[in-house]
mmCIF file of C-alpha atoms and ligand atoms in Angstrom:
data_model
loop_
_atom_site.group_PDB
_atom_site.id
_atom_site.type_symbol
_atom_site.label_atom_id
_atom_site.label_comp_id
_atom_site.label_asym_id
_atom_site.label_seq_id
_atom_site.Cartn_x
_atom_site.Cartn_y
_atom_site.Cartn_z
ATOM 1 C CA MET A 555 -20.944 -6.481 6.611
ATOM 2 C CA THR A 556 -19.021 -4.020 4.433
ATOM 3 C CA SER A 557 -20.239 -0.725 5.894
ATOM 4 C CA SER A 558 -19.551 -1.587 9.540
ATOM 5 C CA ARG A 559 -16.115 -2.958 8.649
ATOM 6 C CA LEU A 560 -15.368 0.097 6.521
ATOM 7 C CA ASP A 561 -16.286 2.618 9.251
ATOM 8 C CA PHE A 562 -14.248 0.604 11.730
ATOM 9 C CA CYS A 563 -11.305 0.390 9.303
ATOM 10 C CA ARG A 564 -11.234 4.164 8.636
ATOM 11 C CA GLN A 565 -11.350 5.004 12.345
ATOM 12 C CA LEU A 566 -8.683 2.433 13.146
ATOM 13 C CA ALA A 567 -6.275 3.690 10.446
ATOM 14 C CA ALA A 568 -6.683 7.283 11.635
ATOM 15 C CA ASP A 569 -6.251 6.398 15.328
ATOM 16 C CA ALA A 570 -3.197 4.235 14.605
ATOM 17 C CA GLY A 571 -1.609 6.924 12.429
ATOM 18 C CA ARG A 572 -2.118 9.649 15.040
ATOM 19 C CA HIS A 573 -0.564 7.352 17.616
ATOM 20 C CA ALA A 574 2.466 6.704 15.360
ATOM 21 C CA HIS A 575 2.910 10.396 14.578
ATOM 22 C CA ARG A 576 3.580 11.212 18.237
ATOM 23 C CA ALA A 577 6.991 9.519 17.906
ATOM 24 C CA PHE A 578 7.667 10.684 14.317
ATOM 25 C CA GLY A 579 11.433 10.798 13.789
ATOM 26 C CA SER A 580 12.215 9.774 17.358
ATOM 27 C CA SER A 581 11.214 6.107 17.721
ATOM 28 C CA VAL A 582 13.997 3.621 18.514
ATOM 29 C CA ILE A 583 15.309 2.023 15.302
ATOM 30 C CA SER A 584 16.695 -1.459 14.718
ATOM 31 C CA LEU A 585 17.441 -3.426 11.557
ATOM 32 C CA LYS A 586 15.577 -6.547 10.332
ATOM 33 C CA GLY A 587 18.074 -6.786 7.452
ATOM 34 C CA ARG A 588 20.165 -4.539 5.246
ATOM 35 C CA HIS A 589 18.141 -1.400 4.380
ATOM 36 C CA ASP A 590 15.169 -2.899 6.252
ATOM 37 C CA GLU A 591 14.512 -0.809 9.344
ATOM 38 C CA VAL A 592 11.921 -1.426 12.030
ATOM 39 C CA THR A 593 11.105 1.030 14.816
ATOM 40 C CA ALA A 594 9.634 0.362 18.229
ATOM 41 C CA MET A 595 6.540 2.194 16.969
ATOM 42 C CA ASP A 596 6.002 -0.262 14.065
ATOM 43 C CA ARG A 597 5.466 -3.010 16.638
ATOM 44 C CA GLU A 598 3.442 -0.845 19.028
ATOM 45 C CA VAL A 599 1.066 0.274 16.261
ATOM 46 C CA GLU A 600 0.666 -3.248 14.889
ATOM 47 C CA ASP A 601 -0.248 -4.474 18.396
ATOM 48 C CA LEU A 602 -2.821 -1.688 18.720
ATOM 49 C CA ILE A 603 -4.414 -2.538 15.348
ATOM 50 C CA ARG A 604 -4.419 -6.291 16.036
ATOM 51 C CA SER A 605 -6.068 -5.950 19.427
ATOM 52 C CA ARG A 606 -8.820 -3.661 18.080
ATOM 53 C CA ILE A 607 -9.569 -6.091 15.202
ATOM 54 C CA ALA A 608 -9.565 -9.108 17.539
ATOM 55 C CA GLN A 609 -12.077 -7.335 19.782
ATOM 56 C CA ALA A 610 -14.401 -6.183 16.992
ATOM 57 C CA PHE A 611 -14.139 -9.111 14.539
ATOM 58 C CA PRO A 612 -12.837 -12.168 16.419
ATOM 59 C CA ASP A 613 -13.557 -14.561 13.520
ATOM 60 C CA ASP A 614 -11.422 -12.646 11.021
ATOM 61 C CA ALA A 615 -7.748 -13.455 10.407
ATOM 62 C CA VAL A 616 -4.997 -10.820 10.516
ATOM 63 C CA LEU A 617 -1.790 -10.684 8.492
ATOM 64 C CA GLY A 618 0.658 -7.990 9.531
ATOM 65 C CA GLU A 619 4.155 -6.966 8.521
ATOM 66 C CA GLU A 620 5.671 -7.370 11.990
ATOM 67 C CA ALA A 621 3.844 -10.335 13.560
ATOM 68 C CA GLY A 622 2.789 -12.352 10.501
ATOM 69 C CA ALA A 623 -0.476 -14.312 10.256
ATOM 70 C CA SER A 624 -2.779 -14.759 13.250
ATOM 71 C CA ARG A 625 -3.876 -18.166 11.904
ATOM 72 C CA GLY A 626 -4.212 -20.143 8.663
ATOM 73 C CA LEU A 627 -5.171 -17.628 5.989
ATOM 74 C CA ALA A 628 -6.698 -20.196 3.642
ATOM 75 C CA GLU A 629 -9.503 -21.062 6.101
ATOM 76 C CA ALA A 630 -10.442 -17.472 6.981
ATOM 77 C CA ALA A 631 -13.389 -15.844 5.188
ATOM 78 C CA VAL A 632 -11.943 -12.366 5.821
ATOM 79 C CA VAL A 633 -8.275 -11.415 6.240
ATOM 80 C CA TRP A 634 -7.163 -8.000 7.504
ATOM 81 C CA VAL A 635 -3.855 -7.140 5.859
ATOM 82 C CA ILE A 636 -2.032 -4.482 7.844
ATOM 83 C CA ASP A 637 1.115 -2.442 7.604
ATOM 84 C CA PRO A 638 1.437 -0.410 10.808
ATOM 85 C CA ILE A 639 3.955 1.968 9.234
ATOM 86 C CA ASP A 640 4.633 1.789 5.518
ATOM 87 C CA GLY A 641 7.639 3.937 4.721
ATOM 88 C CA THR A 642 9.450 2.982 7.922
ATOM 89 C CA ALA A 643 12.804 4.260 6.620
ATOM 90 C CA ASN A 644 11.195 7.679 6.047
ATOM 91 C CA TYR A 645 9.448 7.593 9.439
ATOM 92 C CA ALA A 646 12.664 6.720 11.248
ATOM 93 C CA ARG A 647 14.575 9.541 9.512
ATOM 94 C CA GLY A 648 11.936 12.220 10.106
ATOM 95 C CA ILE A 649 10.876 12.306 6.431
ATOM 96 C CA ALA A 650 7.146 13.044 6.388
ATOM 97 C CA HIS A 651 6.090 10.349 3.910
ATOM 98 C CA TYR A 652 4.680 7.265 5.575
ATOM 99 C CA ALA A 653 1.258 5.730 6.214
ATOM 100 C CA VAL A 654 -0.813 3.215 8.121
ATOM 101 C CA SER A 655 -2.277 0.775 5.604
ATOM 102 C CA ILE A 656 -5.224 -1.516 6.362
ATOM 103 C CA GLY A 657 -6.821 -3.694 3.705
ATOM 104 C CA CYS A 658 -9.560 -6.265 4.098
ATOM 105 C CA VAL A 659 -9.396 -9.203 1.699
ATOM 106 C CA ALA A 660 -12.125 -11.809 1.104
ATOM 107 C CA GLY A 661 -11.768 -14.730 -1.301
ATOM 108 C CA ASN A 662 -8.393 -13.411 -2.447
ATOM 109 C CA GLN A 663 -9.930 -10.100 -3.539
ATOM 110 C CA PRO A 664 -9.672 -6.734 -1.785
ATOM 111 C CA LEU A 665 -13.030 -5.854 -0.228
ATOM 112 C CA LEU A 666 -12.339 -2.531 1.491
ATOM 113 C CA CYS A 667 -9.454 -0.494 2.798
ATOM 114 C CA ALA A 668 -8.258 2.600 4.617
ATOM 115 C CA LEU A 669 -4.909 4.337 4.380
ATOM 116 C CA TYR A 670 -3.915 7.191 6.658
ATOM 117 C CA ASP A 671 -1.078 9.633 5.968
ATOM 118 C CA PRO A 672 -0.594 11.379 9.324
ATOM 119 C CA SER A 673 1.885 13.994 8.090
ATOM 120 C CA HIS A 674 -0.764 15.514 5.814
ATOM 121 C CA ASP A 675 -3.873 14.371 7.708
ATOM 122 C CA ARG A 676 -5.068 12.495 4.620
ATOM 123 C CA LEU A 677 -7.459 9.597 5.146
ATOM 124 C CA TYR A 678 -8.098 7.484 2.044
ATOM 125 C CA HIS A 679 -10.721 4.757 1.841
ATOM 126 C CA ALA A 680 -12.362 2.486 -0.702
ATOM 127 C CA ALA A 681 -14.864 -0.341 -0.845
ATOM 128 C CA ARG A 682 -15.282 -2.665 -3.794
ATOM 129 C CA GLY A 683 -17.712 -1.118 -6.293
ATOM 130 C CA LYS A 684 -18.166 2.036 -4.185
ATOM 131 C CA GLY A 685 -15.288 4.249 -5.360
ATOM 132 C CA ALA A 686 -12.110 5.553 -3.766
ATOM 133 C CA TRP A 687 -12.297 8.569 -1.471
ATOM 134 C CA LEU A 688 -10.014 11.028 0.295
ATOM 135 C CA SER A 689 -10.730 13.201 3.299
ATOM 136 C CA GLU A 690 -8.107 15.860 4.057
ATOM 137 C CA GLY A 691 -7.782 17.760 7.327
ATOM 138 C CA GLY A 692 -10.920 16.073 8.663
ATOM 139 C CA GLY A 693 -13.042 17.553 5.831
ATOM 140 C CA ALA A 694 -15.699 15.831 3.744
ATOM 141 C CA ALA A 695 -14.445 12.959 1.605
ATOM 142 C CA ARG A 696 -14.056 13.641 -2.129
ATOM 143 C CA ARG A 697 -14.080 10.969 -4.791
ATOM 144 C CA LEU A 698 -10.720 10.142 -6.373
ATOM 145 C CA ALA A 699 -9.995 9.599 -10.063
ATOM 146 C CA VAL A 700 -6.786 8.553 -11.786
ATOM 147 C CA SER A 701 -5.067 11.021 -14.121
ATOM 148 C CA THR A 702 -5.980 11.331 -17.790
ATOM 149 C CA VAL A 703 -2.386 11.646 -19.031
ATOM 150 C CA SER A 704 -2.112 9.482 -22.133
ATOM 151 C CA ALA A 705 1.450 10.027 -23.391
ATOM 152 C CA LEU A 706 4.344 8.035 -21.966
ATOM 153 C CA ASP A 707 6.666 11.022 -22.262
ATOM 154 C CA ALA A 708 4.322 13.049 -20.051
ATOM 155 C CA ALA A 709 3.969 10.303 -17.433
ATOM 156 C CA THR A 710 5.544 10.027 -13.986
ATOM 157 C CA VAL A 711 6.023 6.487 -12.713
ATOM 158 C CA GLU A 712 7.113 5.576 -9.204
ATOM 159 C CA VAL A 713 9.505 2.629 -9.185
ATOM 160 C CA GLY A 714 9.569 0.979 -5.773
ATOM 161 C CA TRP A 715 12.720 -0.829 -4.753
ATOM 162 C CA SER A 716 13.996 -3.272 -2.159
ATOM 163 C CA LEU A 717 16.855 -5.740 -1.881
ATOM 164 C CA ARG A 718 14.412 -8.626 -2.354
ATOM 165 C CA ARG A 719 15.155 -8.635 -6.111
ATOM 166 C CA PRO A 720 18.555 -8.343 -7.883
ATOM 167 C CA GLN A 721 20.062 -4.957 -8.630
ATOM 168 C CA ALA A 722 20.466 -5.855 -12.328
ATOM 169 C CA ASP A 723 16.703 -6.391 -12.653
ATOM 170 C CA TYR A 724 16.004 -2.954 -11.174
ATOM 171 C CA LEU A 725 18.549 -1.293 -13.449
ATOM 172 C CA ALA A 726 16.911 -2.967 -16.462
ATOM 173 C CA LEU A 727 13.462 -1.820 -15.263
ATOM 174 C CA LEU A 728 14.642 1.757 -14.782
ATOM 175 C CA GLN A 729 16.234 1.712 -18.206
ATOM 176 C CA ARG A 730 12.937 0.640 -19.811
ATOM 177 C CA VAL A 731 10.971 3.302 -17.927
ATOM 178 C CA MET A 732 13.440 6.058 -18.822
ATOM 179 C CA SER A 733 13.807 4.922 -22.446
ATOM 180 C CA ALA A 734 10.031 5.155 -22.818
ATOM 181 C CA GLY A 735 10.309 8.832 -21.874
ATOM 182 C CA CYS A 736 8.698 8.561 -18.440
ATOM 183 C CA ALA A 737 9.893 10.497 -15.412
ATOM 184 C CA PHE A 738 10.557 8.217 -12.458
ATOM 185 C CA ARG A 739 10.642 8.627 -8.714
ATOM 186 C CA ARG A 740 11.019 6.552 -5.563
ATOM 187 C CA ALA A 741 9.568 8.047 -2.395
ATOM 188 C CA GLY A 742 9.822 5.013 -0.065
ATOM 189 C CA SER A 743 6.210 4.065 0.673
ATOM 190 C CA GLY A 744 4.534 1.600 -1.662
ATOM 191 C CA ALA A 745 1.175 2.275 -0.015
ATOM 192 C CA LEU A 746 1.390 6.030 -0.625
ATOM 193 C CA GLY A 747 2.851 5.455 -4.098
ATOM 194 C CA LEU A 748 -0.340 3.585 -5.004
ATOM 195 C CA ALA A 749 -2.483 6.286 -3.365
ATOM 196 C CA ASP A 750 -0.693 8.841 -5.586
ATOM 197 C CA VAL A 751 -1.812 6.889 -8.677
ATOM 198 C CA ALA A 752 -5.393 6.720 -7.352
ATOM 199 C CA ALA A 753 -5.402 10.473 -6.683
ATOM 200 C CA GLY A 754 -4.080 11.274 -10.171
ATOM 201 C CA ARG A 755 -0.779 12.701 -8.878
ATOM 202 C CA THR A 756 1.280 10.122 -10.801
ATOM 203 C CA GLU A 757 0.485 7.815 -13.695
ATOM 204 C CA GLY A 758 1.963 4.569 -12.416
ATOM 205 C CA TYR A 759 3.569 2.567 -9.618
ATOM 206 C CA CYS A 760 5.633 -0.567 -10.152
ATOM 207 C CA GLU A 761 7.967 -2.767 -8.139
ATOM 208 C CA LEU A 762 9.511 -6.175 -8.855
ATOM 209 C CA HIS A 763 8.379 -7.572 -5.512
ATOM 210 C CA ILE A 764 6.099 -6.119 -2.879
ATOM 211 C CA ASN A 765 4.372 -7.696 0.107
ATOM 212 C CA SER A 766 0.597 -7.773 0.454
ATOM 213 C CA TRP A 767 0.607 -5.531 3.543
ATOM 214 C CA ASP A 768 2.279 -2.771 1.503
ATOM 215 C CA CYS A 769 -0.273 -2.837 -1.313
ATOM 216 C CA ALA A 770 -3.589 -4.498 -0.304
ATOM 217 C CA ALA A 771 -5.124 -1.102 0.464
ATOM 218 C CA GLY A 772 -3.473 0.860 -2.342
ATOM 219 C CA LEU A 773 -4.445 -1.567 -5.102
ATOM 220 C CA LEU A 774 -8.134 -1.218 -4.225
ATOM 221 C CA LEU A 775 -7.787 2.588 -4.152
ATOM 222 C CA VAL A 776 -6.388 2.466 -7.709
ATOM 223 C CA THR A 777 -9.052 0.189 -9.211
ATOM 224 C CA GLU A 778 -11.850 2.077 -7.462
ATOM 225 C CA ALA A 779 -10.397 5.340 -8.827
ATOM 226 C CA GLY A 780 -10.698 3.924 -12.360
ATOM 227 C CA GLY A 781 -7.116 2.698 -12.777
ATOM 228 C CA ARG A 782 -5.661 -0.682 -13.750
ATOM 229 C CA VAL A 783 -3.554 -3.124 -11.720
ATOM 230 C CA ASN A 784 -1.834 -6.469 -12.259
ATOM 231 C CA ASP A 785 -3.159 -9.712 -10.791
ATOM 232 C CA PHE A 786 -1.208 -9.250 -7.554
ATOM 233 C CA PHE A 787 -3.098 -11.892 -5.521
ATOM 234 C CA ARG A 788 -2.428 -14.786 -7.909
ATOM 235 C CA ASP A 789 -0.143 -17.628 -6.748
ATOM 236 C CA ASP A 790 -0.389 -16.698 -3.067
ATOM 237 C CA GLY A 791 0.449 -13.010 -3.440
ATOM 238 C CA LEU A 792 -1.254 -12.591 -0.070
ATOM 239 C CA GLY A 793 1.236 -14.812 1.727
ATOM 240 C CA HIS A 794 4.430 -14.293 -0.253
ATOM 241 C CA GLY A 795 4.060 -11.075 -2.229
ATOM 242 C CA ASN A 796 4.399 -10.600 -5.985
ATOM 243 C CA PRO A 797 5.415 -8.006 -8.551
ATOM 244 C CA VAL A 798 3.078 -5.011 -8.606
ATOM 245 C CA LEU A 799 1.909 -2.617 -11.299
ATOM 246 C CA ALA A 800 -0.765 0.079 -11.047
ATOM 247 C CA THR A 801 -1.538 2.598 -13.769
ATOM 248 C CA ASN A 802 -4.070 5.168 -14.856
ATOM 249 C CA ALA A 803 -6.593 3.898 -17.424
ATOM 250 C CA ALA A 804 -5.219 5.785 -20.424
ATOM 251 C CA LEU A 805 -1.691 4.387 -20.163
ATOM 252 C CA GLY A 806 -2.508 0.898 -18.875
ATOM 253 C CA GLU A 807 -1.477 -1.254 -21.833
ATOM 254 C CA ALA A 808 1.416 1.032 -22.820
ATOM 255 C CA LEU A 809 2.915 1.007 -19.320
ATOM 256 C CA ALA A 810 2.333 -2.732 -18.962
ATOM 257 C CA ALA A 811 4.403 -3.243 -22.121
ATOM 258 C CA VAL A 812 7.202 -0.931 -20.922
ATOM 259 C CA ILE A 813 7.338 -2.465 -17.468
ATOM 260 C CA ASP A 814 6.812 -5.972 -18.859
ATOM 261 C CA MET A 815 4.070 -6.933 -16.442
ATOM 262 C CA PRO A 816 0.585 -7.952 -17.625
ATOM 263 C CA LEU A 817 -2.464 -6.163 -16.255
ATOM 264 C CA HIS A 818 -5.351 -7.990 -14.656
ATOM 265 C CA THR A 819 -8.060 -8.453 -17.270
ATOM 266 C CA THR A 820 -10.895 -7.840 -14.822
ATOM 267 C CA PRO A 821 -10.104 -4.949 -12.455
HETATM 268 C C1 IPD B 338 8.636 -0.819 2.073
HETATM 269 C C2 IPD B 338 8.122 0.409 1.373
HETATM 270 C C3 IPD B 338 8.889 0.634 0.106
HETATM 271 C C4 IPD B 338 8.746 -0.534 -0.839
HETATM 272 C C5 IPD B 338 9.214 -1.811 -0.155
HETATM 273 C C6 IPD B 338 8.493 -2.005 1.176
HETATM 274 P P1 IPD B 338 8.382 -0.592 4.741
HETATM 275 O O1 IPD B 338 7.893 -1.072 3.261
HETATM 276 O O2 IPD B 338 6.757 0.271 1.033
HETATM 277 O O3 IPD B 338 8.425 1.775 -0.570
HETATM 278 O O4 IPD B 338 9.499 -0.294 -1.986
HETATM 279 O O5 IPD B 338 8.928 -2.907 -1.000
HETATM 280 O O6 IPD B 338 9.031 -3.140 1.809
HETATM 281 O O7 IPD B 338 9.643 -1.332 5.015
HETATM 282 O O8 IPD B 338 8.577 0.862 4.680
HETATM 283 O O9 IPD B 338 7.249 -1.016 5.609
HETATM 284 CA CA1 CA B 339 5.678 -1.811 4.388
#
């Protein structure tokens, strides 16, 4: 079951990303809320992904950022969790940092995933117990590993942000991260922020609330690359989102203490 779904998932993420990239910086933008853009291409790409999944795996459920759940998620054995464009604000502004994120979740645990960054032709994938991999420019996939940085004052942590949580909570979080000596950044794609941790480019990613479509793929990349994550799927994280934390292995407990978010005991 896993290998056919994984091959399908990788091809689908790449096809969807190439489709999105044709309108990079020029798709019609509207607002779902304050600082919450959606482009015509978000919807077009989600439709494309949904119809390909429905054709190939009609018994699976789909949960997507734009159109929600295809049916009751609790009854489905397999749920595809899709973000057609993660980093929409970047995409809409012509900033080359966005991705198509597709995760496959079974029994509330990520099973496999693919993440495609069209601007850099980077195709990430992972399957539970089989490692996290990156193919760049269509080349052979190489195995990913988290960084070995073990000092907080040498660490770079991406702090994701949205208006879904109060400003004061974000200021307090930033203060803790900076006081610990970490560098911080916010690049506007939770999915790619998690991929950066998996690839060893940064030491951590955290956000006070993120939706499952933003992180279902990235969390599996991190654990399969040897990193640590919080228990994102607890208490219906799939349906309603949760706080998120992902770290390299060396800094796991130290970053969890700084960020004040416990790590999952079993990765
Ligand atoms: C957002 C991005 C952002 C994260 C937000 C997400 P969108 O998704 O991933 O980096 O901080 O929580 O909502 O709107 O670009 O699909
Ligand atoms: Ca998103």
